[in-house]
Coordinates of C-alpha atoms and ligand atoms in Angstrom, one line a residue:
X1279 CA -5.9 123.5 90.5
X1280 CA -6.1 126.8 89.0
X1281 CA -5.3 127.4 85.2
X1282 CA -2.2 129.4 85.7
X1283 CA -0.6 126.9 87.7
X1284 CA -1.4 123.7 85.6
X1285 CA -0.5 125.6 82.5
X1286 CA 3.2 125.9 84.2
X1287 CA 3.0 122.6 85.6
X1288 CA 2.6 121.0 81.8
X1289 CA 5.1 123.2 80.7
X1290 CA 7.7 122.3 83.0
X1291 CA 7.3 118.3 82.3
X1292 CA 6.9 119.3 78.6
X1293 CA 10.6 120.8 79.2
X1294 CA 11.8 118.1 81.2
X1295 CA 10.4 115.2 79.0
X1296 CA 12.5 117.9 75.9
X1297 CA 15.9 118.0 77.9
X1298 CA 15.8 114.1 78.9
X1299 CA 14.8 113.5 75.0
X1300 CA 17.7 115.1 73.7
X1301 CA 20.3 112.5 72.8
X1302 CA 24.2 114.0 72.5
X1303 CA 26.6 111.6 71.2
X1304 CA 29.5 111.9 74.2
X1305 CA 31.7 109.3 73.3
X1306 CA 33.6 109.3 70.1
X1307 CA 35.0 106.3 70.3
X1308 CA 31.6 104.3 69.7
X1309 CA 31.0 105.9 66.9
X1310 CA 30.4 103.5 63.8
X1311 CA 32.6 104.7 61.5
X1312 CA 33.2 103.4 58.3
X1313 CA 36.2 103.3 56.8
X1314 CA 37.3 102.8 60.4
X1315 CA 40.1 105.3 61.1
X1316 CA 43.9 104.7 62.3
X1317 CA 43.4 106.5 65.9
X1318 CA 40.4 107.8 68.1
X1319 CA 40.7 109.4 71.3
X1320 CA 37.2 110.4 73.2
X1321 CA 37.4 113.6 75.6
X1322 CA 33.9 112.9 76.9
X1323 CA 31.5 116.2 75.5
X1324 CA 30.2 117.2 72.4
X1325 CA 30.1 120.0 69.6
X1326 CA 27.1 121.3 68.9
X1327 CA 26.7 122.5 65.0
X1328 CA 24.0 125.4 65.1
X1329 CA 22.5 127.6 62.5
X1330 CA 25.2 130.1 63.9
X1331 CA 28.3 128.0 63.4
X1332 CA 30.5 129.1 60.5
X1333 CA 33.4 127.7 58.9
X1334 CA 36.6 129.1 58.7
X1335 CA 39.0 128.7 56.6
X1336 CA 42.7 130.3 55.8
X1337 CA 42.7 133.2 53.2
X1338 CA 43.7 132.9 49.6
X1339 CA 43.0 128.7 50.0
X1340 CA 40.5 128.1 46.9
X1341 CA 40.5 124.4 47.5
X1342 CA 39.7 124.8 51.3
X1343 CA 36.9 127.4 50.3
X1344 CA 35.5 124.9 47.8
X1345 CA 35.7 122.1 50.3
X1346 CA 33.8 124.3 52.9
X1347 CA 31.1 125.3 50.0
X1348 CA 30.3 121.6 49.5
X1349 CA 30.3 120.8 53.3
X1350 CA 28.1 124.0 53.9
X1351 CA 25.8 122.9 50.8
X1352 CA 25.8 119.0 52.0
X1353 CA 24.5 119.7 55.5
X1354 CA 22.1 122.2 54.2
X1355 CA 18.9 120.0 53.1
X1356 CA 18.7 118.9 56.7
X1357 CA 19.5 121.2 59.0
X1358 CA 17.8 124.3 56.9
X1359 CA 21.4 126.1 57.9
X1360 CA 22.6 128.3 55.3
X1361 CA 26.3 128.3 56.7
X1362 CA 28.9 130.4 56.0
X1363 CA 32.3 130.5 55.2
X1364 CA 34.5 133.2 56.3
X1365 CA 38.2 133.2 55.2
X1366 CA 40.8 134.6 58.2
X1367 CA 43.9 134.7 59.2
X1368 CA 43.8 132.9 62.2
X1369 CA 41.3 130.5 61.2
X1370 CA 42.5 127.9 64.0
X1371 CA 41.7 130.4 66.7
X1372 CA 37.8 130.6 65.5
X1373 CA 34.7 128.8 67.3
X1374 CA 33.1 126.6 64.6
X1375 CA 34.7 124.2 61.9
X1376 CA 37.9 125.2 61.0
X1377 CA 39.5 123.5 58.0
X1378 CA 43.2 123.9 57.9
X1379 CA 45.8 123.3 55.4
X1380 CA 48.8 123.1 57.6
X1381 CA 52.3 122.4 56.9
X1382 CA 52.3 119.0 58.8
X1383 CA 53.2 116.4 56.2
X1384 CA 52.9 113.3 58.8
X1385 CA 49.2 111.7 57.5
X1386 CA 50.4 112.0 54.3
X1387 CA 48.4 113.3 50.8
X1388 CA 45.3 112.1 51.9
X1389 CA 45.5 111.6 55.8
X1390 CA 43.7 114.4 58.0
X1391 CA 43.4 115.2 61.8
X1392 CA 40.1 115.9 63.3
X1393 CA 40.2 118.0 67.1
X1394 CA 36.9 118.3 68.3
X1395 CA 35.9 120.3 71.6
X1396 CA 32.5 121.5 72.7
X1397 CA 33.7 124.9 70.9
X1398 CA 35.4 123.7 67.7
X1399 CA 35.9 121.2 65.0
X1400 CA 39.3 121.5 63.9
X1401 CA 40.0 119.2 61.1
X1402 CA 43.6 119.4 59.6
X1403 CA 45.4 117.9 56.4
X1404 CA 48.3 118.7 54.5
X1405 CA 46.4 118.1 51.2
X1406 CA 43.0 119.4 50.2
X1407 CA 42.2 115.8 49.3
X1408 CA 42.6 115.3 53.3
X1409 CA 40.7 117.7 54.2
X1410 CA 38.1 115.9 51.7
X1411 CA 38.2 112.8 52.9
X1412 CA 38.1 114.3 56.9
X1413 CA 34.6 115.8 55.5
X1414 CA 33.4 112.8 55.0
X1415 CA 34.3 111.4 58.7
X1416 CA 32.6 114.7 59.5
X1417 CA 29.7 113.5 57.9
X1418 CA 29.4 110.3 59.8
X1419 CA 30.0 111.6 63.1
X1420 CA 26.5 114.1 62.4
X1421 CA 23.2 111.8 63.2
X1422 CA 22.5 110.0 60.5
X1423 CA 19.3 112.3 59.4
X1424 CA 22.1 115.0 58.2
X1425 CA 21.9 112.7 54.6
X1426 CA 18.3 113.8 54.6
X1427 CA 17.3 115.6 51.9
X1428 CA 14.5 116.7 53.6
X1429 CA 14.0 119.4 56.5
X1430 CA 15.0 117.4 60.2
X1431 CA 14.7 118.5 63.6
X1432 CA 18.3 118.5 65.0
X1433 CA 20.1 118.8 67.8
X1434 CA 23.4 118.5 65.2
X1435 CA 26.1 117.3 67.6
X1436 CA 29.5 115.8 67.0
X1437 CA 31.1 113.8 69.9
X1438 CA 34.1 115.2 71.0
X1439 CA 37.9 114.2 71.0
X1440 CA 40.7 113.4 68.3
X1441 CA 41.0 111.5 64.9
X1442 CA 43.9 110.7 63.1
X1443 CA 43.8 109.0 60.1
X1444 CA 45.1 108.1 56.7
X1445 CA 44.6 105.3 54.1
X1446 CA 46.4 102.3 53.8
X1447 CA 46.6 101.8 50.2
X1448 CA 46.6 104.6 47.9
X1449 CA 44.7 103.3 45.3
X1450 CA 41.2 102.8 46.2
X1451 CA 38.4 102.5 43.6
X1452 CA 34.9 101.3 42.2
X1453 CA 34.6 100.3 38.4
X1454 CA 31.5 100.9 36.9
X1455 CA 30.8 99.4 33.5
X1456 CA 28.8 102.0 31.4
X1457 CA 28.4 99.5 28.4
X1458 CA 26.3 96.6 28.4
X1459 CA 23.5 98.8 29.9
X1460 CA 24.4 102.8 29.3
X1461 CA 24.2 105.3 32.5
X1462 CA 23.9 108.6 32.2
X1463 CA 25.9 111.4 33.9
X1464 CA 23.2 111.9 36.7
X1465 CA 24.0 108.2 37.5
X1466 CA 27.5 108.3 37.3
X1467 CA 27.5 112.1 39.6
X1468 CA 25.5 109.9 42.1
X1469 CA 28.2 106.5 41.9
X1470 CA 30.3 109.3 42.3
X1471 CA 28.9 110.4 45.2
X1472 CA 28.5 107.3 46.9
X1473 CA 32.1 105.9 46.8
X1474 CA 33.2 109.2 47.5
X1475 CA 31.1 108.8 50.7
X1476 CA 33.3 106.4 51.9
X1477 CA 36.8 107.7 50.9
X1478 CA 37.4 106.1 47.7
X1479 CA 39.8 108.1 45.2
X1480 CA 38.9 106.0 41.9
X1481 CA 36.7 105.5 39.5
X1482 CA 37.3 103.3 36.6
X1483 CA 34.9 103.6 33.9
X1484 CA 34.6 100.5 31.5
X1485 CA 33.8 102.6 28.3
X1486 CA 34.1 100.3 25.1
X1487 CA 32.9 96.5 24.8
X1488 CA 31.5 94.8 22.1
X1489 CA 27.8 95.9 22.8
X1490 CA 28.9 99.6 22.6
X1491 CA 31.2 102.5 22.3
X1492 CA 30.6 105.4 25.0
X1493 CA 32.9 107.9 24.6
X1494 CA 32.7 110.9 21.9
X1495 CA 35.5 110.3 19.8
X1496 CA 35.9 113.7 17.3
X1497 CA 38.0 111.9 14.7
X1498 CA 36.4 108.1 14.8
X1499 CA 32.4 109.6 14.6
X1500 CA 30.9 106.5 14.0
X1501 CA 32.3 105.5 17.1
X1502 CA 29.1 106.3 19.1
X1503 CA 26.5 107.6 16.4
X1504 CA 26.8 103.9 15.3
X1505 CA 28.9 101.6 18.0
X1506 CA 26.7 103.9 20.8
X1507 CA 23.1 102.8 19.2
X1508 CA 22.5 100.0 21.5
X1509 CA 23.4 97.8 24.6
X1510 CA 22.4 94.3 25.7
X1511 CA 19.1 93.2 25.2
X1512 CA 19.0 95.4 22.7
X1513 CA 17.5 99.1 24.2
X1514 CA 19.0 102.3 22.8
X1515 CA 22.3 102.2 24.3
X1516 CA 24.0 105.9 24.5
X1517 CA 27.3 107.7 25.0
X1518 CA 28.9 110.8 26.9
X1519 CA 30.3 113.6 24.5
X1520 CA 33.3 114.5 25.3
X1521 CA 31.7 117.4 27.2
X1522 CA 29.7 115.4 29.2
X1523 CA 32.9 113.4 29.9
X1524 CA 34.9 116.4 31.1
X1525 CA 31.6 117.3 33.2
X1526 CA 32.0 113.8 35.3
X1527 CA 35.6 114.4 35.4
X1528 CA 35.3 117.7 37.2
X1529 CA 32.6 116.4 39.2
X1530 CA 34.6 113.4 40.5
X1531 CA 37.7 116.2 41.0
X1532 CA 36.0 118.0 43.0
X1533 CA 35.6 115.0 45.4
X1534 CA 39.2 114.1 44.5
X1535 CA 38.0 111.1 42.8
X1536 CA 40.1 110.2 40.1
X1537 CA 38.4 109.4 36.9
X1538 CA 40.3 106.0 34.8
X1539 CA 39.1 105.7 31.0
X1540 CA 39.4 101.8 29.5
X1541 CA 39.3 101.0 26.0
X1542 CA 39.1 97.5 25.6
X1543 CA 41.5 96.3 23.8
X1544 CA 42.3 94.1 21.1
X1545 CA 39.9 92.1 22.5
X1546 CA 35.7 93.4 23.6
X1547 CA 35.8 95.2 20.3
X1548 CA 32.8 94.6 18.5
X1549 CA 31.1 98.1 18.8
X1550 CA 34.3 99.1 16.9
X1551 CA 34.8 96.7 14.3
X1552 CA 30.9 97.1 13.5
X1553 CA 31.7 101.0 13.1
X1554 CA 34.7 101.2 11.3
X1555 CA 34.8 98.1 8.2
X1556 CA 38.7 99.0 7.9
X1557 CA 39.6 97.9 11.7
X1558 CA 38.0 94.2 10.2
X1559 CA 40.8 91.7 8.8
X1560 CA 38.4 91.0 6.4
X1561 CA 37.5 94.5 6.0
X1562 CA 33.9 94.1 6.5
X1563 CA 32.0 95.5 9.5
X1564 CA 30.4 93.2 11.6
X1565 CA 26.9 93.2 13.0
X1566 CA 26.6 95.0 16.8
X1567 CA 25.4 92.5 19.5
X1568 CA 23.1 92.8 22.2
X1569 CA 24.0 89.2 23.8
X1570 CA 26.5 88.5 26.7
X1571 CA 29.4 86.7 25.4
X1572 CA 32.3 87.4 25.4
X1573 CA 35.9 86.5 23.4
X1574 CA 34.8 86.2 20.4
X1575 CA 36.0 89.6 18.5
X1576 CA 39.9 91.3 18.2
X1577 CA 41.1 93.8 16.3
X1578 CA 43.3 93.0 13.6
X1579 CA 46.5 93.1 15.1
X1580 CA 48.4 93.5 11.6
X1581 CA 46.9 96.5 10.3
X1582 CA 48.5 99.9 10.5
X1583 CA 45.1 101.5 10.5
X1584 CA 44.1 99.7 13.6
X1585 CA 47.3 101.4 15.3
X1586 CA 46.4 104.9 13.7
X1587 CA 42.5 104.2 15.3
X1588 CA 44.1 103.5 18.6
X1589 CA 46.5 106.7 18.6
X1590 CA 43.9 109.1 17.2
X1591 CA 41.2 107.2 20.2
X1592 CA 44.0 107.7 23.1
X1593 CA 45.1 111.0 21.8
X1594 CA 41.8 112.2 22.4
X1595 CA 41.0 110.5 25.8
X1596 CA 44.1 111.7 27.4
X1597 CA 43.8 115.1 26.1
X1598 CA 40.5 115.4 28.5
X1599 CA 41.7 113.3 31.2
X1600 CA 43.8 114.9 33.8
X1601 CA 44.4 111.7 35.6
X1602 CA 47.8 109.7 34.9
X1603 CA 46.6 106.3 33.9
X1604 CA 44.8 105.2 30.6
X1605 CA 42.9 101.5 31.1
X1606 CA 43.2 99.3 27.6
X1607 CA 41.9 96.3 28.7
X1608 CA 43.1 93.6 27.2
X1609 CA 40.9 91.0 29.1
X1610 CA 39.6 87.8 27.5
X1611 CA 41.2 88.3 24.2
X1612 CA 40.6 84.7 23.0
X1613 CA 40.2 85.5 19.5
X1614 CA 43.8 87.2 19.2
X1615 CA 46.9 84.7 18.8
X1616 CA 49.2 84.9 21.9
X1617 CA 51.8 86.3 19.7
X1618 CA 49.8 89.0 18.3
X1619 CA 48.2 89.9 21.6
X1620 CA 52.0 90.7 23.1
X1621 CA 52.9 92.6 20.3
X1622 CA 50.0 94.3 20.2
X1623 CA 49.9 95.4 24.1
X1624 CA 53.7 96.3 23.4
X1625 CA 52.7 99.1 20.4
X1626 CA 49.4 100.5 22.9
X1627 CA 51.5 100.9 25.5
X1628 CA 53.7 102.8 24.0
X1629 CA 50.7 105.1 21.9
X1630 CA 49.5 105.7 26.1
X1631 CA 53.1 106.8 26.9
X1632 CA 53.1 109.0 23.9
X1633 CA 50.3 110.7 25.1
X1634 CA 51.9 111.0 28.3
X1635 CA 50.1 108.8 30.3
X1636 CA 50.4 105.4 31.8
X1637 CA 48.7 102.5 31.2
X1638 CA 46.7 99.9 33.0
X1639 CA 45.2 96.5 31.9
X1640 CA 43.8 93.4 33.0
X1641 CA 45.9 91.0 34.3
X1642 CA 46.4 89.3 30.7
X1643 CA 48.5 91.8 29.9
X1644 CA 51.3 89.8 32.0
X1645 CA 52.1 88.3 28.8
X1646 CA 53.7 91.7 27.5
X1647 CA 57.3 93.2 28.0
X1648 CA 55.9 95.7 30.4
X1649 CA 57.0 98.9 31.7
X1650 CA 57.6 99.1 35.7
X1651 CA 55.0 102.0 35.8
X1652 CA 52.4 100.5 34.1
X1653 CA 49.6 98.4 36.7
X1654 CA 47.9 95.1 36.0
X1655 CA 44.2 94.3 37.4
X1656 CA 44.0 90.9 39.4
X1657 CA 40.5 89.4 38.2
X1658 CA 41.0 85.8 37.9
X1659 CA 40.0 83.7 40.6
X1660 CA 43.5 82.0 39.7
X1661 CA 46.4 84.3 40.5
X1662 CA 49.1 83.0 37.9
X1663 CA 49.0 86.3 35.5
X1664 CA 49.4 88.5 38.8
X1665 CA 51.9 86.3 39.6
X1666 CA 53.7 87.0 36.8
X1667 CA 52.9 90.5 36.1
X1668 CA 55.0 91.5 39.9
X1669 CA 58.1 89.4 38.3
X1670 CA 58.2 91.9 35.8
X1671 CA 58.6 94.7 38.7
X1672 CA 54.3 95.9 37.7
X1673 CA 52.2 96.6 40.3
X1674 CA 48.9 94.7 41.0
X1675 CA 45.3 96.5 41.8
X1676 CA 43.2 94.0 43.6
X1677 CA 40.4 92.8 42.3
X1678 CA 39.9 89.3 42.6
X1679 CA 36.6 88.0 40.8
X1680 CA 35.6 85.5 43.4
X1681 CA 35.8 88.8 46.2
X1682 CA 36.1 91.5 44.7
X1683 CA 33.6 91.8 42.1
X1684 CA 30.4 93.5 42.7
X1685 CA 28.0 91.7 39.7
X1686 CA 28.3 88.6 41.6
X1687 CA 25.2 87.6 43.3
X1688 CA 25.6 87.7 46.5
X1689 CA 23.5 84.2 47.3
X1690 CA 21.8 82.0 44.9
X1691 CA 18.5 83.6 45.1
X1692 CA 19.4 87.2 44.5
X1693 CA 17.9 88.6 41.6
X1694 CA 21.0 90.7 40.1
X1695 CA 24.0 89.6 38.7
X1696 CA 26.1 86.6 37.9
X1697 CA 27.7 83.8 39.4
X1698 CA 30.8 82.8 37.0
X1699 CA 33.2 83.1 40.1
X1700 CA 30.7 81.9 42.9
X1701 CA 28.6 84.1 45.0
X1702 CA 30.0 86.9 46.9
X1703 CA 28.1 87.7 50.2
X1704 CA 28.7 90.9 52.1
X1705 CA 30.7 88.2 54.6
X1706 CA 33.3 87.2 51.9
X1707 CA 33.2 90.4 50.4
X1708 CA 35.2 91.7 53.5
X1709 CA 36.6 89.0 55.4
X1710 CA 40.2 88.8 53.5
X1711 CA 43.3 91.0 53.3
X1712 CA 44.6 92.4 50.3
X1713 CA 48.1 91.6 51.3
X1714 CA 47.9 88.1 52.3
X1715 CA 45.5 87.1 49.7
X1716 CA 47.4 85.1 46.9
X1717 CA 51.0 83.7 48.9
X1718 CA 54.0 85.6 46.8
X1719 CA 52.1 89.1 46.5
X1720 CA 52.8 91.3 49.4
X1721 CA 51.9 94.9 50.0
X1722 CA 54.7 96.4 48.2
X1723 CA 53.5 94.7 45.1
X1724 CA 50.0 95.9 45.2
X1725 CA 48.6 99.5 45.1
X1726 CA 45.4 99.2 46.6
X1727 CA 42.0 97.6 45.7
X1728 CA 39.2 98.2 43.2
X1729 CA 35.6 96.6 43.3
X1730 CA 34.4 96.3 39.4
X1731 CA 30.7 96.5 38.7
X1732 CA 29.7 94.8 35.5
X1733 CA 26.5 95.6 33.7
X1734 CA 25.1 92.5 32.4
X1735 CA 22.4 92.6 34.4
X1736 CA 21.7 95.9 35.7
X1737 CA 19.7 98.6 34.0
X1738 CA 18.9 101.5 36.3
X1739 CA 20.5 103.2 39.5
X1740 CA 18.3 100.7 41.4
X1741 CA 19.9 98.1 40.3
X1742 CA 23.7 99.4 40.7
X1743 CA 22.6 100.8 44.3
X1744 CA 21.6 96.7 45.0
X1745 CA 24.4 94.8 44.6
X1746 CA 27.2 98.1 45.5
X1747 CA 25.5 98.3 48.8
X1748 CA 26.5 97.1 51.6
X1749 CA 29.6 95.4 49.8
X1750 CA 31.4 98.7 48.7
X1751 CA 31.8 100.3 52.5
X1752 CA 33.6 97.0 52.9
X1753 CA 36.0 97.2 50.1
X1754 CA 36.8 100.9 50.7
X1755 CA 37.8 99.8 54.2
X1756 CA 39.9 97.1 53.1
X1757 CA 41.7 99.6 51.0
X1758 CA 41.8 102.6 53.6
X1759 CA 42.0 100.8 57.2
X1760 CA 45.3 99.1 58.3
X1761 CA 44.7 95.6 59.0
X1762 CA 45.4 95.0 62.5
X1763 CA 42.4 94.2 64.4
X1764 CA 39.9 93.5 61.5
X1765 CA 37.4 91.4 62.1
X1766 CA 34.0 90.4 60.5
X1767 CA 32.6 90.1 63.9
X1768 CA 33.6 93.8 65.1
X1769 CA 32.5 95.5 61.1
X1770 CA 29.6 93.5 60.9
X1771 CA 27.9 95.7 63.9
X1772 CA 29.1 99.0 62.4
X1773 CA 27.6 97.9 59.0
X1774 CA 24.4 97.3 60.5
X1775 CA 24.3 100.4 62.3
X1776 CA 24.5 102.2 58.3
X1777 CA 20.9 100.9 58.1
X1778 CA 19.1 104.8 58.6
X1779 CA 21.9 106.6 57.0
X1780 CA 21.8 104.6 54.0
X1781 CA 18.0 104.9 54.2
X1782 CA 18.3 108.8 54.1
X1783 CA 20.8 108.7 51.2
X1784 CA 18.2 106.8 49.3
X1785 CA 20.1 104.0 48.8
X1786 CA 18.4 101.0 47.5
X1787 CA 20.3 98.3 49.5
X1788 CA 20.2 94.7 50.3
X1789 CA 19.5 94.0 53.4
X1790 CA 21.5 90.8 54.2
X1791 CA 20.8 88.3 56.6
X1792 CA 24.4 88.4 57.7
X1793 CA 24.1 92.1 58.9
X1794 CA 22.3 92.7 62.1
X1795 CA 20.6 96.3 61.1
X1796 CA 20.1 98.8 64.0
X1797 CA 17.7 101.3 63.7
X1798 CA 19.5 103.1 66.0
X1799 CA 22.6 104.5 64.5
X1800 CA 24.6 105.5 67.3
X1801 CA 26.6 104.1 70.4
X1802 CA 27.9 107.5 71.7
X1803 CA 24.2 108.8 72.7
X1804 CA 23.5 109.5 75.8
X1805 CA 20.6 110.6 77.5
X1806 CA 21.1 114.4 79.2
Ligands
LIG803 C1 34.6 89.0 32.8 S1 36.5 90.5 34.3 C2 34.9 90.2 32.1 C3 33.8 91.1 31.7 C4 32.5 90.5 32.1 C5 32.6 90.0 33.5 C6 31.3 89.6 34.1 C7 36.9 90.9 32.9 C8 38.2 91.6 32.9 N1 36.1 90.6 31.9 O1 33.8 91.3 30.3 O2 31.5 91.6 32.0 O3 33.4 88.9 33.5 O4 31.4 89.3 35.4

């Protein structure tokens, strides 16, 4: 054969072997989308994303154009795109991804509508927060590589057809306890980043316990130069300024994540009493402590200064937190008399309403005369303080230890976390309904879900990243999915199929038994 012709012979079967070897996802409704969304409707193509697709967006929309920027600067890494973003006014009209703010009010503040043909990604919400979270479904109809932050060979197609979705519950959140072991703000940008991931809109930061004091506060200094020196087991401990504070705030804004401070309260108050001698009854400051129990410490519920300490620590907190609700604990307060502890939750709530904010606390806090727009946190395993707090016309956010809680081991030979309220596997952690949960608390009482983590036992990102994942994609669904239809047996097989995305993202997850992991991420491929 002579040279010519082999040469084109090779090259055809090279670009026969390239066309049969390119996989474009066709049917949108096998994608493995997780939270899984209200409605899907495949058409039967696909959108290719190129290094010439733009997005669009409508002029004079600054949250649409920052939305765009991060979506742009997300898929950059991967695809080596540097996409841009072109304001217009008939943005709707355009070929690319078009992300519309539009007047339709239907899916609600955080709901979003997703079109998709082979020429056009439309993706609609009435808030930018929508259009935030419809990013993120975005995200996880791309192939998994796209969370690469490493150059990858694409094609970069979308299967196409039509979303419609909106969340369940509107209050949908991960608690990260920055305490008994201290994070820093890279760790909390990158919690931040993996909740938001999944469309939660919360993050609770546990800021105050009685191994340390977190937060800057101007007027209380020895708050953190002193209370901030240490953590359990006794390493240097730490604390955001209120700058740094304000930087995490704006960060989690900008992925409409809203940020909840708690100051523990009267109750988890060692780090304070050891700063501040006055807040003592005895007026002597007490040691700090690196150990893990807890109940033993209160502030004195009797003293005017320990009122003026929680004004001047509330004032401050509020001032730099735009969100409307102020956490003050008020868990496990076993060292304060019953009759102190209610009168003491009476005067702090009415210091957060001062400020202008409203306030949340553990369930404990049933035993108060609340106000209807204050919201208790179901812990307990036993539901008899959420039972009561919803007679008093309070909401309930769900987190029930025994479920809920992500520093529970998952099984008795996992290395991380506790086992107080049994062991949660990635199982459990799913199979229940907020709404059906505890028999007399129905949906209208409960405002959505939140998955503490506690720190006892976890001292780097590692360790957060093992025992969030893979229960938190589960909790986020239980707060954004409606219920009908769920099933262990159908999530399980979309959870597994999160093994190479969660691999790109870095995360350091457990691979449970329970989870058959796919290597191959997606259904909707097809073979051209
Ligand atoms: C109970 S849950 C606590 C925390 C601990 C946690 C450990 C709650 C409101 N209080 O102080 O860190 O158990 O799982």
């Amino acid at each position: 054969m002579n040279k010519q012709l082999k040469f084109a012979q090779t090259l055809l079967i090279a670009v026969l072997l390239l066309a049969c070897k390119t996989p474009t996802p066709m049917d949108l409704n096998k994608e493995n989308l997780i939270p899984k969304p209200t409605s899907v409707v495949a058409t039967g193509s696909s959108f290719d994303w190129t290094s010439k697709t733009k997005i669009f967006i409508s002029e004079n929309q600054e949250e649409s154009k920052q939305i765009a920027n991060y979506l742009a600067k997300f898929i950059a890494p991967a695809t080596g795109f540097t996409t841009q973003v072109d304001a217009t006014s008939k943005a709707d009209s355009k070929n690319g991804i078009v992300l519309l703010l539009s007047g339709n009010k239907i899916l609600g503040d955080e709901g979003y509508s997703l079109t998709i043909t082979e020429k056009q990604v439309l993706l609609e919400a009435h808030n930018a927060a929508g259009l935030f979270r419809g990013v993120q479904t975005i995200r996880q109809l791309l192939p998994a590589k796209i969370e690469s932050d490493q150059l990858q060979v694409g094609p970069w197609e979308i299967a196409s057809g039509s979303i419609e979705d909106a969340p369940n519950y509107e209050y949908r959140g991960a608690m990260l306890d920055v305490v008994r072991h201290f994070f820093g703000i890279d760790d909390v940008k990158r919690f931040i980043d993996l909740i938001a991931a999944y469309k939660m809109n919360v993050l609770h930061l546990h800021l105050s316990d009685d191994q340390g004091w977190r937060i800057e506060i101007k007027s209380w200094p020895n708050l953190t130069t002193h209370g901030g020196s240490t953590q359990v087991g006794g390493g240097k401990g730490g604390f955001y300024t209120q700058k740094e504070y304000q930087e995490i705030v704006r960060y989690a804004q900008e992925r409409y994540i809203t940020i909840i401070p708690e100051i523990d309260m009267p109750g988890h108050t060692n780090a304070a009493l050891s700063s501040y001698a006055e807040l003592n009854a005895d007026n002597k400051a007490t040691k700090m402590y690196t150990g893990t129990r807890v109940g033993f410490s209160t502030l004195d519920t009797d003293k005017e200064i320990t009122y003026k300490f929680i004004d001047d620590v509330i004032g401050e907190l509020a001032a730099i937190t735009p969100g409307e609700y102020i956490h003050i604990g008020g868990d496990e307060s076993h060292a304060t008399k019953k009759k102190d502890y209610i009168y003491f939750v009476n005067r702090v709530q009415k210091i957060v309403s001062k400020h202008n904010k409203k306030m949340i606390g553990w369930a404990d806090i049933a035993a108060a005369d609340l106000e209807e727009n204050s919201l208790a946190q179901f812990w307990q395993t036993r539901p008899k303080n959420a039972l009561a707090v919803i007679k008093k016309n309070v909401k309930i956010i769900m987190s029930p230890a025994n479920l809920a809680y992500m520093d529970m081991k998952y099984d008795s030979i996992c290395p991380l976390g506790l086992n107080w309220a049994g062991y949660v596997n990635v199982e459990n952690a799913y199979d229940w309904n907020l709404e059906t949960y505890v028999e007399g608390i129905s949906k209208e009482n409960i405002v959505g879900i939140e998955a503490p983590l506690w720190g006892e036992t976890i001292e780097k990102m590692d360790d957060i990243e093992y025992l969030v994942f893979p229960r938190l994609p589960g909790y986020a669904e239980l707060g954004w999915s409606k219920d009908v239809n769920k099933s262990w047996d159908e999530y399980k097989l979309r959870l597994g199929k999160q093994k190479q995305r969660f691999q790109y993202m870095n995360i350091n997850y457990f691979a449970s038994p329970l989870v058959p992991w796919q290597d191959q991420a997606r259904d909707s491929v097809v073979m051209k």
